[in-house]
């Protein structure tokens, strides 16, 4: 006979039969991240939007993600539910590793590189506002390439790279 767990995430009800999920919920309750009600139901103060995908994973399937969700939120759910990244199939990598986020991370790396190679006495001259201007320009170029000269040059360089 299958034992079912009743799970409530901010009032949205789910029913699951996964023993692994039940064990994780017990662990989360001991850590204070979940509450076990007197009737044995579980309550978690979490957004229920991605929980269908969590249930799929604990039912023996991959952790597929819908398009249009926040990549950071998806990674936080993976971490909270202790789901390894390799459980996310290749078709969902674009969602999990949002291109805009990776562009932002590249901008941060470039910013660190720029500040690292400035001579120590010049480093004092490079103010936070100048770095913020660089960051804003790079973000603008990444978001809308034709809105500034840097974006146009980058876009043209990218296109020309196909003709080499």
XYZ file of C-alpha atoms in Angstrom:
164
model
C 0.000 0.000 0.000
C 1.325 3.425 -0.998
C 1.656 6.062 1.684
C 0.813 9.543 0.472
C 2.100 12.823 1.860
C -0.039 15.949 1.876
C 2.092 19.008 1.249
C 0.962 22.626 1.441
C 3.050 25.416 -0.025
C 1.483 28.729 0.996
C -1.946 27.111 0.837
C -1.501 25.307 -2.493
C -2.062 21.605 -1.839
C 0.001 18.772 -3.320
C -0.100 15.026 -2.788
C 3.028 12.931 -3.279
C 3.961 9.300 -2.822
C 7.761 9.667 -2.979
C 9.535 8.241 0.038
C 12.622 10.321 -0.818
C 10.540 13.492 -0.754
C 8.940 12.516 2.559
C 12.395 11.889 4.049
C 13.575 15.275 2.788
C 10.485 16.984 4.235
C 11.197 15.346 7.594
C 14.776 16.613 7.413
C 13.593 20.111 6.439
C 11.169 20.148 9.380
C 13.987 19.258 11.780
C 15.982 22.171 10.324
C 13.015 24.531 10.735
C 12.280 24.932 7.000
C 9.042 22.932 7.070
C 6.306 22.324 9.605
C 4.579 19.022 10.265
C 0.971 19.626 11.283
C -0.770 17.489 13.921
C -2.470 15.461 11.166
C 0.916 14.659 9.555
C 0.576 17.135 6.680
C 3.556 19.244 5.734
C 3.494 23.026 5.426
C 6.225 25.103 3.789
C 6.259 28.857 3.339
C 7.565 28.628 -0.235
C 6.392 29.711 -3.649
C 4.468 26.764 -5.168
C 5.054 27.727 -8.829
C 7.954 25.316 -9.458
C 6.870 22.584 -7.068
C 5.216 20.543 -9.842
C 8.690 20.130 -11.332
C 10.104 19.188 -7.926
C 7.437 16.476 -7.675
C 8.356 15.229 -11.134
C 11.976 14.929 -10.063
C 11.108 13.023 -6.889
C 8.859 10.758 -8.973
C 11.895 9.583 -10.912
C 11.859 12.069 -13.783
C 14.135 14.933 -14.772
C 13.713 18.448 -13.393
C 12.295 20.232 -16.464
C 11.767 23.979 -16.251
C 9.259 26.176 -18.071
C 10.482 29.126 -20.115
C 9.957 32.570 -18.686
C 10.901 31.856 -15.082
C 13.668 33.544 -13.177
C 16.946 31.625 -13.456
C 17.949 32.652 -9.943
C 14.663 31.399 -8.499
C 15.068 28.093 -10.353
C 18.577 27.604 -8.943
C 17.354 28.497 -5.447
C 14.648 25.816 -5.725
C 17.224 23.265 -6.871
C 19.355 24.115 -3.868
C 16.475 24.107 -1.373
C 15.101 20.750 -2.569
C 18.648 19.344 -2.819
C 18.248 18.500 -6.501
C 21.580 18.192 -8.325
C 22.096 20.418 -11.376
C 22.711 17.354 -13.544
C 19.058 16.402 -12.969
C 18.151 19.329 -15.234
C 18.085 18.117 -18.853
C 20.018 19.954 -21.562
C 16.803 21.346 -23.037
C 16.327 23.441 -19.881
C 19.860 24.856 -19.541
C 18.828 28.078 -21.270
C 16.248 28.635 -18.529
C 18.537 27.601 -15.683
C 21.534 29.577 -16.920
C 19.795 32.664 -18.272
C 21.855 34.396 -20.958
C 21.196 37.823 -19.445
C 22.553 36.606 -16.134
C 25.691 35.186 -17.760
C 26.148 38.506 -19.630
C 25.956 40.332 -16.327
C 28.515 37.951 -14.813
C 30.815 38.566 -17.797
C 30.473 42.306 -17.240
C 31.446 41.818 -13.594
C 34.528 39.817 -14.671
C 35.491 42.536 -17.147
C 35.067 45.162 -14.451
C 37.342 43.209 -12.102
C 39.862 42.769 -14.907
C 39.836 46.511 -15.645
C 40.336 47.494 -12.009
C 43.050 44.848 -11.556
C 45.215 46.189 -14.388
C 44.993 49.838 -13.348
C 48.203 50.891 -11.606
C 47.812 51.222 -7.802
C 48.232 55.027 -7.858
C 45.681 55.257 -10.693
C 43.309 52.936 -8.883
C 42.523 55.764 -6.461
C 41.457 57.954 -9.407
C 39.050 55.303 -10.764
C 35.972 56.150 -8.780
C 32.907 54.020 -8.194
C 30.895 56.336 -10.439
C 33.279 55.702 -13.357
C 32.989 51.961 -12.819
C 29.216 52.309 -12.611
C 29.266 54.203 -15.930
C 31.279 51.380 -17.505
C 28.863 48.826 -16.076
C 25.838 50.791 -17.307
C 27.320 51.104 -20.804
C 28.112 47.393 -20.969
C 24.645 46.468 -19.688
C 23.047 48.804 -22.216
C 25.143 47.307 -25.026
C 24.185 43.773 -23.970
C 20.475 44.553 -23.610
C 20.053 46.654 -26.765
C 23.097 46.446 -29.074
C 21.985 49.282 -31.363
C 21.382 51.774 -28.551
C 25.044 52.746 -28.212
C 28.281 52.722 -30.183
C 29.798 49.880 -28.130
C 26.801 47.666 -28.838
C 26.933 48.441 -32.562
C 30.656 47.677 -32.710
C 30.198 44.424 -30.785
C 27.281 43.381 -32.982
C 29.187 44.189 -36.196
C 32.284 42.342 -34.917
C 30.124 39.326 -34.132
C 28.566 39.347 -37.592
C 31.953 39.796 -39.297
C 33.380 36.837 -37.354
C 31.238 34.555 -39.515
C 33.029 35.765 -42.655
C 36.555 34.871 -41.526
